[in-house]
mmCIF file of C-alpha atoms in Angstrom:
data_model
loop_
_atom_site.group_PDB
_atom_site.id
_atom_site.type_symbol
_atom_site.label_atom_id
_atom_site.label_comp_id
_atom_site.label_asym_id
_atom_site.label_seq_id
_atom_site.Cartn_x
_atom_site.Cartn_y
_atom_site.Cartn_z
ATOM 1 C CA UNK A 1 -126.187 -22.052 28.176
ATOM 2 C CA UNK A 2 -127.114 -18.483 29.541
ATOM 3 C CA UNK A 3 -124.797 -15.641 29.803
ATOM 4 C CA UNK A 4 -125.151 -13.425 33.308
ATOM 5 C CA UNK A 5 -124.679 -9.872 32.859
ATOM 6 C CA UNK A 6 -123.119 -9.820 36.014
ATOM 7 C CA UNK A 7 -119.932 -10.415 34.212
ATOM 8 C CA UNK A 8 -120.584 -7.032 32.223
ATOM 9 C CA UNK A 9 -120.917 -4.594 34.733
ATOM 10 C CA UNK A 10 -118.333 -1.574 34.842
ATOM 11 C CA UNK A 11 -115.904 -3.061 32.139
ATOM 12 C CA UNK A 12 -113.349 0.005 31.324
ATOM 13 C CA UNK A 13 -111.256 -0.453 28.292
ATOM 14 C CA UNK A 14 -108.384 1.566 26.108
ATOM 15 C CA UNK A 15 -109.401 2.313 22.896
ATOM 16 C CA UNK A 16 -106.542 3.592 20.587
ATOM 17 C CA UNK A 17 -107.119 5.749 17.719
ATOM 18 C CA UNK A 18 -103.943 5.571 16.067
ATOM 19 C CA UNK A 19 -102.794 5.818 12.226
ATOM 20 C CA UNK A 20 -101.993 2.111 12.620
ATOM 21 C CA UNK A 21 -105.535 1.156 13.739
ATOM 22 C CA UNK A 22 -107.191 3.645 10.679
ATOM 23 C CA UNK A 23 -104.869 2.288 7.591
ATOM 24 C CA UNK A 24 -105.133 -1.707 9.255
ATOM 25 C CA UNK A 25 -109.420 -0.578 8.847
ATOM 26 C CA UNK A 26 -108.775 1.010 5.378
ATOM 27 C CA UNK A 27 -106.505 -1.816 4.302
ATOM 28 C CA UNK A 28 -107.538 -5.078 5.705
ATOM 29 C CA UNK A 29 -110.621 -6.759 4.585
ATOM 30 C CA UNK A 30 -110.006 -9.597 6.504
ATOM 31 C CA UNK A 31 -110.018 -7.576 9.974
ATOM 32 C CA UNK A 32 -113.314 -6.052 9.266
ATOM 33 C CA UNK A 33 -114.497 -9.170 8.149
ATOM 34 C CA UNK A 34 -113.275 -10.671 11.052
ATOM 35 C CA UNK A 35 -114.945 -8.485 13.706
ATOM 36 C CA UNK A 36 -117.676 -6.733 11.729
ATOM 37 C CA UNK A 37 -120.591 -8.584 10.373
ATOM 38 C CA UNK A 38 -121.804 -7.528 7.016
ATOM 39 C CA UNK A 39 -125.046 -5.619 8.048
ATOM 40 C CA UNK A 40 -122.555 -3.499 10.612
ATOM 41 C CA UNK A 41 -120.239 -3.035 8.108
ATOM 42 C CA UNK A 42 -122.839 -1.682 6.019
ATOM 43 C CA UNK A 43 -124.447 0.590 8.775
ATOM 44 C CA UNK A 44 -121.496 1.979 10.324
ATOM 45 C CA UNK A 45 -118.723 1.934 8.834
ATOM 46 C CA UNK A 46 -120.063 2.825 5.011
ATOM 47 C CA UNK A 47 -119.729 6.624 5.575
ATOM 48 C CA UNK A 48 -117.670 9.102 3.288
ATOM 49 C CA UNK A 49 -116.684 10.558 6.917
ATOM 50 C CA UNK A 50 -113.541 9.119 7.607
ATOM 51 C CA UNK A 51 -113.085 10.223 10.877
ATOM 52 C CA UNK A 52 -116.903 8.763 11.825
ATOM 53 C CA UNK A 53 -116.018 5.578 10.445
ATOM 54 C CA UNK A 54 -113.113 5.421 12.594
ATOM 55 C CA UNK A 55 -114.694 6.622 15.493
ATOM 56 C CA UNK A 56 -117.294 3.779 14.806
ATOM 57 C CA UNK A 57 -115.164 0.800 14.301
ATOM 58 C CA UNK A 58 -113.109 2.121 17.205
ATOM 59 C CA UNK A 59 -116.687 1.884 19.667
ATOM 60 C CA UNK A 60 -117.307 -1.538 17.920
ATOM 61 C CA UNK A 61 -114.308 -3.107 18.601
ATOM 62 C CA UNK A 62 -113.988 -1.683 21.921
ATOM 63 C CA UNK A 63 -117.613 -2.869 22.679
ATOM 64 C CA UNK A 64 -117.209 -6.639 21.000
ATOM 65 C CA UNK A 65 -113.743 -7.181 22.528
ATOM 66 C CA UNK A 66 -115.370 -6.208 26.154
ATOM 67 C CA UNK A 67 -118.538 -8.790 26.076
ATOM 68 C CA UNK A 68 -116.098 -11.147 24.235
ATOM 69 C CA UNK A 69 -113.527 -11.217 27.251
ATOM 70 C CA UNK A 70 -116.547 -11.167 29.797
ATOM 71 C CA UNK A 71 -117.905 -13.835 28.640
ATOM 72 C CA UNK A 72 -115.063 -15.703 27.918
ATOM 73 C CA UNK A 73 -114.974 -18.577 30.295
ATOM 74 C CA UNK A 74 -119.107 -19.213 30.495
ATOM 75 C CA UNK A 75 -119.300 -19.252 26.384
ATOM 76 C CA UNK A 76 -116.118 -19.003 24.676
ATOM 77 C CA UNK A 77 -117.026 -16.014 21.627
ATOM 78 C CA UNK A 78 -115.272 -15.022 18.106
ATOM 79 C CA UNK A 79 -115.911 -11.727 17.157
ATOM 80 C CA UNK A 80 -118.439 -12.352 14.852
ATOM 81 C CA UNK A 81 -120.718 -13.791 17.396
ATOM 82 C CA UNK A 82 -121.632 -10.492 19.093
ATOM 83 C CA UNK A 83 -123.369 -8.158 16.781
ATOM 84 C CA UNK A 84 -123.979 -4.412 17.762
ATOM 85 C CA UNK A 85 -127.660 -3.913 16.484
ATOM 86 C CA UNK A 86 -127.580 0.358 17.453
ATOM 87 C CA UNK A 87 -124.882 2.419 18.422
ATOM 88 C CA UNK A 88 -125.246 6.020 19.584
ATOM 89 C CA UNK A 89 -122.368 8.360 20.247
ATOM 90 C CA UNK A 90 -121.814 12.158 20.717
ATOM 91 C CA UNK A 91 -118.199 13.600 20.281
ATOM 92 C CA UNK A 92 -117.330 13.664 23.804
ATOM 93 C CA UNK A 93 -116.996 9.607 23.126
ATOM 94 C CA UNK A 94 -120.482 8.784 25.120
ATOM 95 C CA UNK A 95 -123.421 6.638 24.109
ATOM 96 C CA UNK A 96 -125.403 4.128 24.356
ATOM 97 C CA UNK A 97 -125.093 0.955 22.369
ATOM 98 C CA UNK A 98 -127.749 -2.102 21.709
ATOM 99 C CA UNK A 99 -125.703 -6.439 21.558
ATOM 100 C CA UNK A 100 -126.885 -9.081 21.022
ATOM 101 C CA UNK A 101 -125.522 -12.618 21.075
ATOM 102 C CA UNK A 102 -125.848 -14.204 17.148
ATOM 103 C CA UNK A 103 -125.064 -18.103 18.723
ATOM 104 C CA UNK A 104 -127.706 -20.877 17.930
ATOM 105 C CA UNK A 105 -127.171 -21.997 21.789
ATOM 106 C CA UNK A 106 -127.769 -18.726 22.674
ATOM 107 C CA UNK A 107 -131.009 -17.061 21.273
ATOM 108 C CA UNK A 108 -132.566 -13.747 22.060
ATOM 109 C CA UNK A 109 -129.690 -12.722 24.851
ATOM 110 C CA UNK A 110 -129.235 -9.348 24.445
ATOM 111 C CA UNK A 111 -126.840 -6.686 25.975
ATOM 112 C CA UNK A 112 -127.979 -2.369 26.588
ATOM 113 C CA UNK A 113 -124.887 -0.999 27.072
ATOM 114 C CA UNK A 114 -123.621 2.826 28.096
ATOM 115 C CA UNK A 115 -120.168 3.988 27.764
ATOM 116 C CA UNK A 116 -118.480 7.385 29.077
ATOM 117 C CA UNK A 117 -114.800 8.742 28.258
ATOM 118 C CA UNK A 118 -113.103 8.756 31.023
ATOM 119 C CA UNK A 119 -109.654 9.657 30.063
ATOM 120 C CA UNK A 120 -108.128 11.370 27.171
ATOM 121 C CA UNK A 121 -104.870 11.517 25.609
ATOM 122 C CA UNK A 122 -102.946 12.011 22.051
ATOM 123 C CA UNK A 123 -103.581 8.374 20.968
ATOM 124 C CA UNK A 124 -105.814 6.949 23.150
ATOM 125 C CA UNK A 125 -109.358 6.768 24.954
ATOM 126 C CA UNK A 126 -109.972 5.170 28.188
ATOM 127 C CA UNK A 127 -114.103 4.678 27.789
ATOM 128 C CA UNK A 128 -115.928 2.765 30.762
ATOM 129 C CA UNK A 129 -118.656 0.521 29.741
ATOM 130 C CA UNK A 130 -121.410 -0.391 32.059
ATOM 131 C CA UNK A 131 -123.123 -3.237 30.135
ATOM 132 C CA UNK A 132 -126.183 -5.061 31.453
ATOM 133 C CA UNK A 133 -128.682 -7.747 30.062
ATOM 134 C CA UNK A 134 -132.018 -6.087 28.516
#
């Protein structure tokens, strides 16, 4: 089974950054264990910069939930099935981030993708992802 990254291209999303979404990443193990694999848990999300950490799970999420829901009808994905290998971000909310697929069925497919903010209010982001195969 091979995924086409023609599915990828130009996703936009709303990200929220919300009190809800910071105490539900403070509080619940069971979401980050959900949609965070250990080693990103570890490499993202283990700052004492609270806001970063946000700001990282936020792009994570984001980022999963997009490949997850473009992919969705070609290879049905749980969260813990696409892991974000790098993620680089400036404050304006742009990067670039590195995916790849962790499925036996599905070895060495791997994602480059590039988000931009392109819409800002009190409690939310609009990013646009442009997400291609590498």
């Amino acid at each position: 089974m091979s995924a086409s990254a023609d599915h990828l291209v130009g996703i936009g999303c709303d990200t929220e950054h919300t009190e809800r979404f910071a105490s539900l990443l403070a509080e619940s193990d069971r979401f980050l264990q959900r949609w965070f694999t250990v080693d990103e848990r570890q490499r993202f999300l283990a700052s004492d910069n609270h806001e970063l950490c946000i700001l990282n799970a936020t792009l994570l999420f984001t980022l999963k939930e997009c490949v997850i829901k473009a992919l969705w009808r070609q290879l049905p994905l749980l969260p813990d099935a696409v892991e974000v290998l790098d993620l680089d971000h400036s404050t304006d909310h742009s990067g670039s981030a590195s995916v790849r697929l962790a499925r036996p069925e599905c070895p060495g497919i791997r994602f480059d993708a590039r988000f931009r903010q392109v819409d800002h209010s009190f409690d939310s982001t609009v990013l646009a992802f442009d997400i291609q195969s590498s």
